CSV table of C-alpha atoms in Angstrom, one decimal:
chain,number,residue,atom,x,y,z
A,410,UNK,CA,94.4,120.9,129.3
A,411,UNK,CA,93.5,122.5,126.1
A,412,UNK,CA,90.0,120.9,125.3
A,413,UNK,CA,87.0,121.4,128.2
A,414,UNK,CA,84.5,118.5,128.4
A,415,UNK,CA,81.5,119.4,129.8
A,416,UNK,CA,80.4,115.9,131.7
A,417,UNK,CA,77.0,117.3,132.2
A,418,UNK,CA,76.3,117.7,128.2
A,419,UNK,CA,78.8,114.5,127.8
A,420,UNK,CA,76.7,111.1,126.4
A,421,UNK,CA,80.1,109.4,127.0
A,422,UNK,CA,80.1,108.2,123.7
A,423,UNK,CA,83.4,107.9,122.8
A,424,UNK,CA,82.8,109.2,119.1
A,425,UNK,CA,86.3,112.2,120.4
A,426,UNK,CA,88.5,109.4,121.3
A,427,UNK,CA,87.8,107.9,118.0
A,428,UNK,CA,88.9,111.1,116.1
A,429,UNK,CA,91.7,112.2,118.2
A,430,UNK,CA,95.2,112.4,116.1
A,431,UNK,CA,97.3,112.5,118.8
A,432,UNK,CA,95.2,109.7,120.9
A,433,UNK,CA,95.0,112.1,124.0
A,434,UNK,CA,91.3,111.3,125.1
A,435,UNK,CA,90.2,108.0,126.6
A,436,UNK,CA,86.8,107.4,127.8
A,437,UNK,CA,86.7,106.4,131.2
A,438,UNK,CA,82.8,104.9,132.3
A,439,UNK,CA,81.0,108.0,132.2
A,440,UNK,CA,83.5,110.6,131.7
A,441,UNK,CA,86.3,111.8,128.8
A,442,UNK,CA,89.9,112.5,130.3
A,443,UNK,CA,91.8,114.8,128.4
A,444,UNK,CA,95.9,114.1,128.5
A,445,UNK,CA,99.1,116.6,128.1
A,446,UNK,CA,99.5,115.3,124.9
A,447,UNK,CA,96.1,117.4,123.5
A,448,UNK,CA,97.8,119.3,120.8
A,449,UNK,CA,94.2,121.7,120.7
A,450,UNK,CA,93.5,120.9,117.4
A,451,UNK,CA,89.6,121.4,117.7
A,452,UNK,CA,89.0,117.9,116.0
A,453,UNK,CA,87.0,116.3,118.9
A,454,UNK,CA,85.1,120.1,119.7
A,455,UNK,CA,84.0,119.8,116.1
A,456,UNK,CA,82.5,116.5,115.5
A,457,UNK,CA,80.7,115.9,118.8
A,458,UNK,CA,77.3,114.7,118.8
A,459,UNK,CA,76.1,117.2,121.4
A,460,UNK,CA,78.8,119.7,121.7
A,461,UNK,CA,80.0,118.8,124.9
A,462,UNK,CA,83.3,119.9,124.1
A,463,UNK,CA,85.0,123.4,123.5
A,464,UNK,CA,88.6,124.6,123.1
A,465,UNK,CA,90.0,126.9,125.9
A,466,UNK,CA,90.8,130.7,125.2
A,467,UNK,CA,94.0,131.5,125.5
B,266,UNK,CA,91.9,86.5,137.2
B,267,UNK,CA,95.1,84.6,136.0
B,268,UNK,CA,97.9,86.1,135.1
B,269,UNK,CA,98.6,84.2,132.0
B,270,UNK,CA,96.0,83.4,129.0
B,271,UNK,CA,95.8,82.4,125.4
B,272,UNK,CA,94.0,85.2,124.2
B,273,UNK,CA,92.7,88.5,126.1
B,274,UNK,CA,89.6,90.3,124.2
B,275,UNK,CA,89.3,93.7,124.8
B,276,UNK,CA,85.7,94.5,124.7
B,277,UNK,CA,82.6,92.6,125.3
B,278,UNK,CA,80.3,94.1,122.3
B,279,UNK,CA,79.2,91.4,119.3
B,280,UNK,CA,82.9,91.5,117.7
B,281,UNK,CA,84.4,90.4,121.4
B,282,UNK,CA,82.0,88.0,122.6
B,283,UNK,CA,82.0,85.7,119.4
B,284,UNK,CA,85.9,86.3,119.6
B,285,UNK,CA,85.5,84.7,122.8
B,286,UNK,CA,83.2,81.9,122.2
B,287,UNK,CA,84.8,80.7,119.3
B,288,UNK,CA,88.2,80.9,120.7
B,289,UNK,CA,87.1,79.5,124.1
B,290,UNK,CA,84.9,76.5,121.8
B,291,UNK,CA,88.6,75.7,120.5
B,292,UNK,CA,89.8,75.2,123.7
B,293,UNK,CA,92.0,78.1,124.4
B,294,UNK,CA,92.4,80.0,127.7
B,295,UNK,CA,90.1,82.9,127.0
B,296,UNK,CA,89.9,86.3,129.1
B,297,UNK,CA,86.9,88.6,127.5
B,298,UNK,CA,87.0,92.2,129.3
B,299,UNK,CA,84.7,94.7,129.2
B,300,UNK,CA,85.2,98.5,130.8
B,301,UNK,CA,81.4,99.2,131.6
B,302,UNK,CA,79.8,97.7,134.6
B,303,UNK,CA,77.1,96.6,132.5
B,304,UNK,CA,77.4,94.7,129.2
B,305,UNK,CA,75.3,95.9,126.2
B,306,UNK,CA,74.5,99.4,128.3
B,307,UNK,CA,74.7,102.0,127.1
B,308,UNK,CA,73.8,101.4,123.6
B,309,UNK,CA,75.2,103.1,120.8
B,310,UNK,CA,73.6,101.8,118.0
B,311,UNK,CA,70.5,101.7,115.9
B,312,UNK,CA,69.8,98.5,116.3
B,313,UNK,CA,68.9,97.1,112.7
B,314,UNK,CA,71.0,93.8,111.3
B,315,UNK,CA,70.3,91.9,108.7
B,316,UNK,CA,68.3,88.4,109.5
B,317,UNK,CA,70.6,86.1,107.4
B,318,UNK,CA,74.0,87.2,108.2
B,319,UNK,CA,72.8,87.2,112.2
B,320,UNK,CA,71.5,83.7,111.6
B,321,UNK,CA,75.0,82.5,110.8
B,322,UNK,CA,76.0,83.4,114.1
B,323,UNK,CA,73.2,83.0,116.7
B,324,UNK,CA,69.9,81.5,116.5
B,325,UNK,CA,66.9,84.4,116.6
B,326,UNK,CA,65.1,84.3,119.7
B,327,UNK,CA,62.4,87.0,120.7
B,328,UNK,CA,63.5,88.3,124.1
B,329,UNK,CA,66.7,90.6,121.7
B,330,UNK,CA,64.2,91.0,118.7
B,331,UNK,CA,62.0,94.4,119.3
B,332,UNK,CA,60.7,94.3,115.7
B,333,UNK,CA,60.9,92.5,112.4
B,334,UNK,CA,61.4,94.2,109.5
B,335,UNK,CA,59.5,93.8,106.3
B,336,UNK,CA,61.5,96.0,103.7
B,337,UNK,CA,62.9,99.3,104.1
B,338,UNK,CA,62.2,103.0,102.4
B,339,UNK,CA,64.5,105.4,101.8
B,340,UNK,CA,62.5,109.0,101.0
B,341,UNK,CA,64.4,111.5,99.0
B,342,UNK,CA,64.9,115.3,99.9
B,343,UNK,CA,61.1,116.0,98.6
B,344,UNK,CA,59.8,112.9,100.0
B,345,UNK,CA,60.1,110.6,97.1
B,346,UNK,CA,60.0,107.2,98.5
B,347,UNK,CA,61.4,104.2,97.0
B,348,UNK,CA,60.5,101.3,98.5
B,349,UNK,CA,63.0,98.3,98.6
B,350,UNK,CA,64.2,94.7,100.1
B,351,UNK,CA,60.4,92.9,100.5
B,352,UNK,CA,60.4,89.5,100.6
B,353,UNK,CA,57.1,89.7,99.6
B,354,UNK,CA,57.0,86.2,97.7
B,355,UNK,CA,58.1,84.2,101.0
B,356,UNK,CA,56.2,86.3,103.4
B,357,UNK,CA,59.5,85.9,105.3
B,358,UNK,CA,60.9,89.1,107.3
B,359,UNK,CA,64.1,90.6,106.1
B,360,UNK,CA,65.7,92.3,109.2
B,361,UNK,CA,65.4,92.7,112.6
B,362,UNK,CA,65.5,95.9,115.0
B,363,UNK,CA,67.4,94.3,118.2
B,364,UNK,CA,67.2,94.9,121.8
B,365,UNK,CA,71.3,95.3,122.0
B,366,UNK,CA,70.9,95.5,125.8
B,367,UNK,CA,69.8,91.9,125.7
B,368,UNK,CA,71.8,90.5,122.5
B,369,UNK,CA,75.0,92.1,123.4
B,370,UNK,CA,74.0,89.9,126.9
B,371,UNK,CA,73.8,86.9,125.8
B,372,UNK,CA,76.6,86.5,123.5
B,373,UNK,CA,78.9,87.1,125.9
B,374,UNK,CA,76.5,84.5,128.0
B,375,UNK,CA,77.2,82.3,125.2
B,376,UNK,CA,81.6,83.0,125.2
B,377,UNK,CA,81.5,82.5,129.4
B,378,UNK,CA,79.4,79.0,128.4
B,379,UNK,CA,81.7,78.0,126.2
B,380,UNK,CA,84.5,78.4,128.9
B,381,UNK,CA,85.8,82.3,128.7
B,382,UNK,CA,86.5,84.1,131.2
B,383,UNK,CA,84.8,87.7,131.5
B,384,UNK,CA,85.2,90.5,133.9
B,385,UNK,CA,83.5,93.9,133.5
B,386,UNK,CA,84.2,97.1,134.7
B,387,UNK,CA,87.9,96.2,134.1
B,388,UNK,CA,89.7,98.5,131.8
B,389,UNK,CA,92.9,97.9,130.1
B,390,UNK,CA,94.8,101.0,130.2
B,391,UNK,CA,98.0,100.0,127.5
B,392,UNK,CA,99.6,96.6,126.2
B,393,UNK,CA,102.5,94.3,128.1
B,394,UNK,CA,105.7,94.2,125.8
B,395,UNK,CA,108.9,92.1,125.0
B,396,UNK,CA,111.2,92.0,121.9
B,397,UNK,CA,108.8,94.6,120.3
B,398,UNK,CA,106.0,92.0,120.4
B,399,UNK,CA,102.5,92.4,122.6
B,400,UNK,CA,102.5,89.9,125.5
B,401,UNK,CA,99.5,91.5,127.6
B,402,UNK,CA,97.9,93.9,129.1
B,403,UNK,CA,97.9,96.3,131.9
B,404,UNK,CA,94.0,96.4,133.3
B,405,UNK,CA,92.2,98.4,135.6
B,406,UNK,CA,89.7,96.3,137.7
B,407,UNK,CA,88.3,98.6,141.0
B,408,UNK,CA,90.9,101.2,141.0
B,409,UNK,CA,93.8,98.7,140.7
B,410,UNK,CA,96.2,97.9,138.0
B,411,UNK,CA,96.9,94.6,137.1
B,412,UNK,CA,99.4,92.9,134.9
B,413,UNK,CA,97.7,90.2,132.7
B,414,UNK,CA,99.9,88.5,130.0
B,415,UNK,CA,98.7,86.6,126.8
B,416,UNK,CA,100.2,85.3,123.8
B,417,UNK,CA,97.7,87.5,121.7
B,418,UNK,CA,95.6,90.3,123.0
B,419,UNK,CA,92.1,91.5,120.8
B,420,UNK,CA,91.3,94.7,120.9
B,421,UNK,CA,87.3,94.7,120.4
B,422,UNK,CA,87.1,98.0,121.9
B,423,UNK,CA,84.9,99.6,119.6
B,424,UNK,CA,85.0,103.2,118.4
B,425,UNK,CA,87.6,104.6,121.2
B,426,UNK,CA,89.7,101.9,120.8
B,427,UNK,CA,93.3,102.8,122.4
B,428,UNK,CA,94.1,99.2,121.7
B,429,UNK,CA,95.4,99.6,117.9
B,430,UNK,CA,97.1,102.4,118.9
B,431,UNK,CA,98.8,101.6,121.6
B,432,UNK,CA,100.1,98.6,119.2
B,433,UNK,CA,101.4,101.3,117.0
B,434,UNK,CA,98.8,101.3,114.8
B,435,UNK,CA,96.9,104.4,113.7
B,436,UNK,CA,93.1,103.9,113.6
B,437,UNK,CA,92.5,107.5,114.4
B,438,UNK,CA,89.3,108.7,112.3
B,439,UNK,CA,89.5,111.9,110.3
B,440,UNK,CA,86.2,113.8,109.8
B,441,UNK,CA,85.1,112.5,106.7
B,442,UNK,CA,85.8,109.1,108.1
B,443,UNK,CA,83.0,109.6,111.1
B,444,UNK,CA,79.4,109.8,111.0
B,445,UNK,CA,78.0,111.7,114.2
B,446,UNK,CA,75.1,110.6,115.3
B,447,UNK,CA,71.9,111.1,117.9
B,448,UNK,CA,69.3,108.6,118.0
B,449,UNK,CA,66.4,108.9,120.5
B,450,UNK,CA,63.7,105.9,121.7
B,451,UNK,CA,60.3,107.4,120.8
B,452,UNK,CA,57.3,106.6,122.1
B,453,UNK,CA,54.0,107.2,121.4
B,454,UNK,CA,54.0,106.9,117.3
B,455,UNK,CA,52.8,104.5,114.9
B,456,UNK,CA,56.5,103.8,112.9
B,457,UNK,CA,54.8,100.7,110.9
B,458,UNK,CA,56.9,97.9,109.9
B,459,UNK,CA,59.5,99.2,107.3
B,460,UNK,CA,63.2,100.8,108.1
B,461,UNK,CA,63.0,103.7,107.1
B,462,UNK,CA,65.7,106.4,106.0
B,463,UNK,CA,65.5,110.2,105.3
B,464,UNK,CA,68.2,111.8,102.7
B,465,UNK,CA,69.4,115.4,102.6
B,466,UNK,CA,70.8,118.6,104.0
B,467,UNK,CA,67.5,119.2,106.1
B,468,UNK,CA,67.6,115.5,107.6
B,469,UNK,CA,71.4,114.7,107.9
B,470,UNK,CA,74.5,116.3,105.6
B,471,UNK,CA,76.5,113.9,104.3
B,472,UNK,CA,74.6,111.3,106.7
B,473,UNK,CA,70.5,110.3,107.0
B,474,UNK,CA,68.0,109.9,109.3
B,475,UNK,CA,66.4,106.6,110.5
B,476,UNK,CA,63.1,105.5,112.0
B,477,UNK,CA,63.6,102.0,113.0
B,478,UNK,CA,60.7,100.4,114.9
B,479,UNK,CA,60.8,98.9,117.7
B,480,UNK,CA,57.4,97.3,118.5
B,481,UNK,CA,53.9,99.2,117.4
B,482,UNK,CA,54.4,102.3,119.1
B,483,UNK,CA,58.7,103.2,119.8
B,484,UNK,CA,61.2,103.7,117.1
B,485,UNK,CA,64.4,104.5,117.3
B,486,UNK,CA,64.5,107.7,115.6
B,487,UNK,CA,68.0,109.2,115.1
B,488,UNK,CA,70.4,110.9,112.6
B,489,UNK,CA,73.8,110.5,111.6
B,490,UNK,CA,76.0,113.3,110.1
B,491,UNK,CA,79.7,113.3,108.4
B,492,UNK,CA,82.4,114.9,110.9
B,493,UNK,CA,83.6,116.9,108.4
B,494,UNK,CA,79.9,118.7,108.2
B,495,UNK,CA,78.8,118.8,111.6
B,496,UNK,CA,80.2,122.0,113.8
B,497,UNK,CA,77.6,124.8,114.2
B,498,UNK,CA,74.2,122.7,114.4
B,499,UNK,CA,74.5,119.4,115.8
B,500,UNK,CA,73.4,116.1,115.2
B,501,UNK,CA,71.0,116.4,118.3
B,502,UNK,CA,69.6,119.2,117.7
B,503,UNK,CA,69.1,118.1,114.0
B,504,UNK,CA,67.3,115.3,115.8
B,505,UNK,CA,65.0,117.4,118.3
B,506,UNK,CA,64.2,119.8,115.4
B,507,UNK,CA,63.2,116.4,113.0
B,508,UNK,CA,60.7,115.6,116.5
B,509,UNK,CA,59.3,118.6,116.5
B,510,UNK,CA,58.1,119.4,112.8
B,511,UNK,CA,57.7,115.2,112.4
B,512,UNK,CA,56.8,113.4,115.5
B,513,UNK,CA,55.5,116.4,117.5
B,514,UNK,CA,53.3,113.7,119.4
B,515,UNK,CA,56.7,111.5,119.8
B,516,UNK,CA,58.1,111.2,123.5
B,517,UNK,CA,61.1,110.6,124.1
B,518,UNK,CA,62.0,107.9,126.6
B,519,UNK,CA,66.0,107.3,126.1
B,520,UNK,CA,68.6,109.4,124.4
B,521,UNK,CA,71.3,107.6,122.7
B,522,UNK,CA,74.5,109.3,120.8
B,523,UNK,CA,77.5,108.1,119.2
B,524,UNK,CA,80.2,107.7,116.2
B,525,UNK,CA,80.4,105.1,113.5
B,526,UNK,CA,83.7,104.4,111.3
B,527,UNK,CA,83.2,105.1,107.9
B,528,UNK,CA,85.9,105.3,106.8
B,529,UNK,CA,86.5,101.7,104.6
B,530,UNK,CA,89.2,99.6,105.1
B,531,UNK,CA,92.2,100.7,107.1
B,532,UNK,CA,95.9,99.8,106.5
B,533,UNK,CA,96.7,97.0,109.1
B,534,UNK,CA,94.6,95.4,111.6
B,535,UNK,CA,97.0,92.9,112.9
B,536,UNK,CA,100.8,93.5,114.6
B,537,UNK,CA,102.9,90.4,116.9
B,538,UNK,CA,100.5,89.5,119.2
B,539,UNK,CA,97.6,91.7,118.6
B,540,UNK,CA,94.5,91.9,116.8
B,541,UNK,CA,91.7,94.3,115.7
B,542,UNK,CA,88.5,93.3,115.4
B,543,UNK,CA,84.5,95.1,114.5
B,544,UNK,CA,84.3,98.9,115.2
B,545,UNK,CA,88.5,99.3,116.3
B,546,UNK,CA,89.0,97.7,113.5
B,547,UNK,CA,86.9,100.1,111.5
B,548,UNK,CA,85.1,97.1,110.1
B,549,UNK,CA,81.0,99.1,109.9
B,550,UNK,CA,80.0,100.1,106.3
B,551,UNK,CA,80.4,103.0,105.2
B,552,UNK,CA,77.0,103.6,103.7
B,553,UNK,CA,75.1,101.7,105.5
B,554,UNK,CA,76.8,102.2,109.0
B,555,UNK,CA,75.7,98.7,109.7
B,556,UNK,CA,78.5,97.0,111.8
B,557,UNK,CA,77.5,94.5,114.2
B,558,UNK,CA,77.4,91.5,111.6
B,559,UNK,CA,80.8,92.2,110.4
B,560,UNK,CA,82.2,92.6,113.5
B,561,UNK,CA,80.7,89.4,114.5
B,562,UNK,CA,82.0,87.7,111.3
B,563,UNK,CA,85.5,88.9,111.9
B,564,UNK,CA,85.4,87.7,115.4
B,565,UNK,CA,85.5,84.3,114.3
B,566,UNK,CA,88.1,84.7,111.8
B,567,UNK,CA,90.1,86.6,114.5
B,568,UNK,CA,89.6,83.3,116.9
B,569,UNK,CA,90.1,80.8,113.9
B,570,UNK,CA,93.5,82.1,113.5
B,571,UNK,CA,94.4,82.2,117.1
B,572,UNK,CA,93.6,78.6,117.4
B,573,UNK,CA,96.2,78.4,114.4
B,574,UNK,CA,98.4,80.4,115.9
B,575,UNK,CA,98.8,78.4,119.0
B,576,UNK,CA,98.8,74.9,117.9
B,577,UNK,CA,101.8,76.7,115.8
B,578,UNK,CA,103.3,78.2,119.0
B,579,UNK,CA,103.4,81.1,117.1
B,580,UNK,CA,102.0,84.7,117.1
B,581,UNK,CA,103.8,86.9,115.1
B,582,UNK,CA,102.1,88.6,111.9
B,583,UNK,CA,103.4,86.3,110.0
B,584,UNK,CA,100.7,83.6,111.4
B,585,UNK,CA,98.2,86.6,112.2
B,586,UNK,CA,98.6,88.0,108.5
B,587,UNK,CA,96.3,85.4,107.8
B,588,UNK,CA,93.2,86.8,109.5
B,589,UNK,CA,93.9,89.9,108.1
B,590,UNK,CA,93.6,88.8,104.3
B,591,UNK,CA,91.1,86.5,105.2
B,592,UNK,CA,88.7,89.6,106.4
B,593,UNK,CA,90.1,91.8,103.3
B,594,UNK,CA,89.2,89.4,100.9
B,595,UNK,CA,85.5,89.2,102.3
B,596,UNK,CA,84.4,92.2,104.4
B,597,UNK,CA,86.6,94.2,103.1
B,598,UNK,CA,85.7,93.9,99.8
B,599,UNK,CA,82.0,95.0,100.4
B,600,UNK,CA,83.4,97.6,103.0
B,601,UNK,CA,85.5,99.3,99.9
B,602,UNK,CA,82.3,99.6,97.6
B,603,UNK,CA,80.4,101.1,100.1
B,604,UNK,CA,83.0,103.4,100.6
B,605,UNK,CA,83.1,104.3,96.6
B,606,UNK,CA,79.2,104.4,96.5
B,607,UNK,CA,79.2,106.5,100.2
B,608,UNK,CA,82.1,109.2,98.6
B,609,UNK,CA,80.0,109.9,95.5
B,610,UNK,CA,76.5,110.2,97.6
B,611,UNK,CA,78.0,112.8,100.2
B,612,UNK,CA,79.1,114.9,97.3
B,613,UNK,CA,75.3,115.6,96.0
B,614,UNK,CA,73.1,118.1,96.4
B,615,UNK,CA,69.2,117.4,97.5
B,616,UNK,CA,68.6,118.1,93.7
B,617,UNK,CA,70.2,115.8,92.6
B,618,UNK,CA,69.2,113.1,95.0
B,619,UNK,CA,65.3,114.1,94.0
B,620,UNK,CA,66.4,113.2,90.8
B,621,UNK,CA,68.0,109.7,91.1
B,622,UNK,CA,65.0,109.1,92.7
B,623,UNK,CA,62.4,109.9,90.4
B,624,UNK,CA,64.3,108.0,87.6
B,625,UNK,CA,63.1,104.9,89.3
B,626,UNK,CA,59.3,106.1,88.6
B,627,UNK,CA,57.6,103.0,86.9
B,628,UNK,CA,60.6,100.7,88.3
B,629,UNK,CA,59.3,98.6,90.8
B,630,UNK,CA,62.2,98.1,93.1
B,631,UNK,CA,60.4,96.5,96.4
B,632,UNK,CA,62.3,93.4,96.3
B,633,UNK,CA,65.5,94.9,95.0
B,634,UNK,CA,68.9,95.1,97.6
B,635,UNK,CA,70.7,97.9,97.7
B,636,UNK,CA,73.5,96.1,94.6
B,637,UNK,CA,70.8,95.8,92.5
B,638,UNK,CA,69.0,99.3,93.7
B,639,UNK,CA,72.5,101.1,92.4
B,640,UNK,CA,72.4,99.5,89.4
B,641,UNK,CA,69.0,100.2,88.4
B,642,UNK,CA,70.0,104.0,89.4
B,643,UNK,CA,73.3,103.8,87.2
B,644,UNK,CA,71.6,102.7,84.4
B,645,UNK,CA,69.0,105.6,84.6
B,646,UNK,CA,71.5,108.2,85.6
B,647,UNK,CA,75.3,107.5,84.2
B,648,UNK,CA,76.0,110.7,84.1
B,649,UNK,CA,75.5,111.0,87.9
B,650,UNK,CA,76.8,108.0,88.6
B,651,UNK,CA,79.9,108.0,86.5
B,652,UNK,CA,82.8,107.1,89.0
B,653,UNK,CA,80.5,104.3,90.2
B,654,UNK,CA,81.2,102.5,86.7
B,655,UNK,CA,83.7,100.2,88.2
B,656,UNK,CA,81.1,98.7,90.4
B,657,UNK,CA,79.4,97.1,87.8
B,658,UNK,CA,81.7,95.4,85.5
């Protein structure tokens, strides 16, 4: 997993899946999931309403 | 649950449920499905429709009205206001704030009256398939996967949707085609009775800011920015530092946040048995952000068609096309001159906002709409406005 959701900043509102090239984000109830197909393209990090979600270091 | 329907709706938001009641009212076999427990919660929206194009669908009634709108004012950078869309010579209201918890509620009330079935917290997780053609879904209801075939499957589903895509469409928004938003339920102010909207780079890049009211003393007060310009600061903490300098007595009582499509009119909406409808169908306006009308209006096109579709027996694009030049030819006609007006307004400065606003000193433009609002702005300021020339011929 390349993207990090934090679920306690998360408003689950779905705005990431939306944007997602490479449709690896669905929003599950309250909660992102983030598949194998996340290519780490920052897209999601970048437009989030509250910032819930950041790119891992590597 | 059945395993076979006439149509499966994806989604239970306006777009859905009027898919549903329509379709269901022409006698098909109608399954509407929503993924939340809870229709209509959470909301991601700001509430504020238009009275007559609601009124086409749904009769007003007060317990999904929180406010009535008398006009709206938009305030420029420096806090010009122009003051537009009274109805003052009727004394009639123009718009409504709604309680989407309720609405969204009773409309698909209305679909499982008219004979749908509905099940929430069931989420489809991809499409059935044979020959190339959509014959169902696969849903999740309670941790279990289910196999649900239909001769046409909707996806309503909204902002996420995976529905489009998994049909081998490719609704995926790019960052100028998003507006980020926060919106939060303020209590405690005076908002009065006029929509009101902020421009500029202090309020919302590329976006604005709203106070809608909703009764004497809430709003919803919230912001919405273009992807491509949010990053660093976001759109909620462009909100909390709006509270703070403007509403310092304002408490907040709910937090809302969310993504609208602004990105006009997308390529295809329809492929052999499937559909896109509202929000997955990227159907909200792109200046306006307004999308619950259209979405309801395309709803019943949608259903129209797959009435068509199965007295035909068929449900290939070739019967489908039909819904799709049918919401082209209306929606998305008005979609693609927001979308002109929306690209030239995200390109100017606060300046030059300030100054299409005070060329409309001495105009009164209170019961002007937003067509004839841009004209009377053209006319003052061509030079501006040049690329919006075509709008006007």
């Amino acid at each position: 997993m390349i993207v990090n959701v934090n679920r306690f900043k998360c408003g689950y509102c779905g705005a990431c899946v939306g944007v997602c090239p490479a449709g690896a984000l669905e929003l599950i109830e309250t909660w992102i999931e983030v598949d194998t197909t996340c290519t780490g393209c920052g897209v999601c990090a970048k437009i989030c309403p509250v910032g819930a979600l950041e790119l891992n270091e590597k | 649950m059945k395993n076979k329907y006439d149509v499966i709706i994806v989604g239970a938001g306006p777009g859905g449920s009027i898919t549903a009641k329509t379709a269901a009212s022409g006698g098909l076999d109608v399954l509407l499905i929503e993924k939340r427990q809870e229709i209509g919660d959470p909301v991601r929206c700001a509430e504020g429709v238009g009275k007559d194009a609601l009124k086409k669908h749904i009769e007003p009634d007060n317990k999904w009205i929180a406010s009535e709108i008398k006009g709206s004012k938009i305030f420029s950078p420096d806090g010009t206001e122009i003051k537009m869309s009274e109805d003052a010579s009727s004394g009639m209201k123009v718009g409504y704030v709604l309680e989407r918890k309720v609405f969204d509620r009773v409309l698909a009330q209305e679909a499982a009256m008219a004979g749908a079935e509905v099940m929430v917290k069931t989420r489809a997780t991809g499409l059935l398939r044979s020959n190339g053609k959509v014959t169902g879904i696969k849903a999740m209801y309670m941790g279990e996967t289910h196999n649900i075939n239909a001769d046409i499957v909707i996806g309503a589903d909204g902002i996420e949707s995976k529905v489009g895509r998994w049909g081998g469409i490719d609704t995926a928004l790019k960052p100028n085609d998003i507006e980020t938003g926060a919106q939060f339920l303020v209590s405690n102010i005076e908002p009065g009775d006029y929509n009101q909207f902020y421009l500029g780079d202090n309020y919302a890049p590329g976006g604005y800011l709203w106070v809608f009211p909703k009764g004497k003393h809430m709003a919803n007060v919230g912001l919405g920015i273009l992807g491509s310009k949010s990053g660093n600061v976001r759109a909620i903490s462009r909100l909390h530092r709006f509270l703070e300098t403007y509403m310092p007595k304002g408490k907040i009582v709910e937090m809302v946040v969310g993504g609208v499509p602004v990105s006009g009119p997308i390529k295809q909406t329809v492929a052999d048995g499937l559909i896109l409808v509202g929000d997955a169908a990227r159907q909200s306006d792109p200046l306006t952000g307004g999308g619950i009308t259209n979405a309801m209006d395309a709803g019943k096109m949608a259903a129209e068609v797959c009435i068509k579709a199965n007295e035909k027996g068929d449900y290939s694009v070739k019967t489908l096309k039909e819904y799709e030049d049918k919401w082209r030819s209306t929606i998305g006609k008005e979609l693609s001159k927001s979308l002109q007006v929306k690209n030239l307004l995200v390109k100017l400065n606060d300046e030059q906002l300030n100054q299409l606003a005070h060329s409309l000193d001495g105009i009164d433009t209170s019961k002007m709409e937003l067509p004839s609002l841009l004209f009377a702005l053209f006319k003052k300021n061509p030079k501006i406005l040049w690329e919006l020339k075509t709008l006007f011929v």
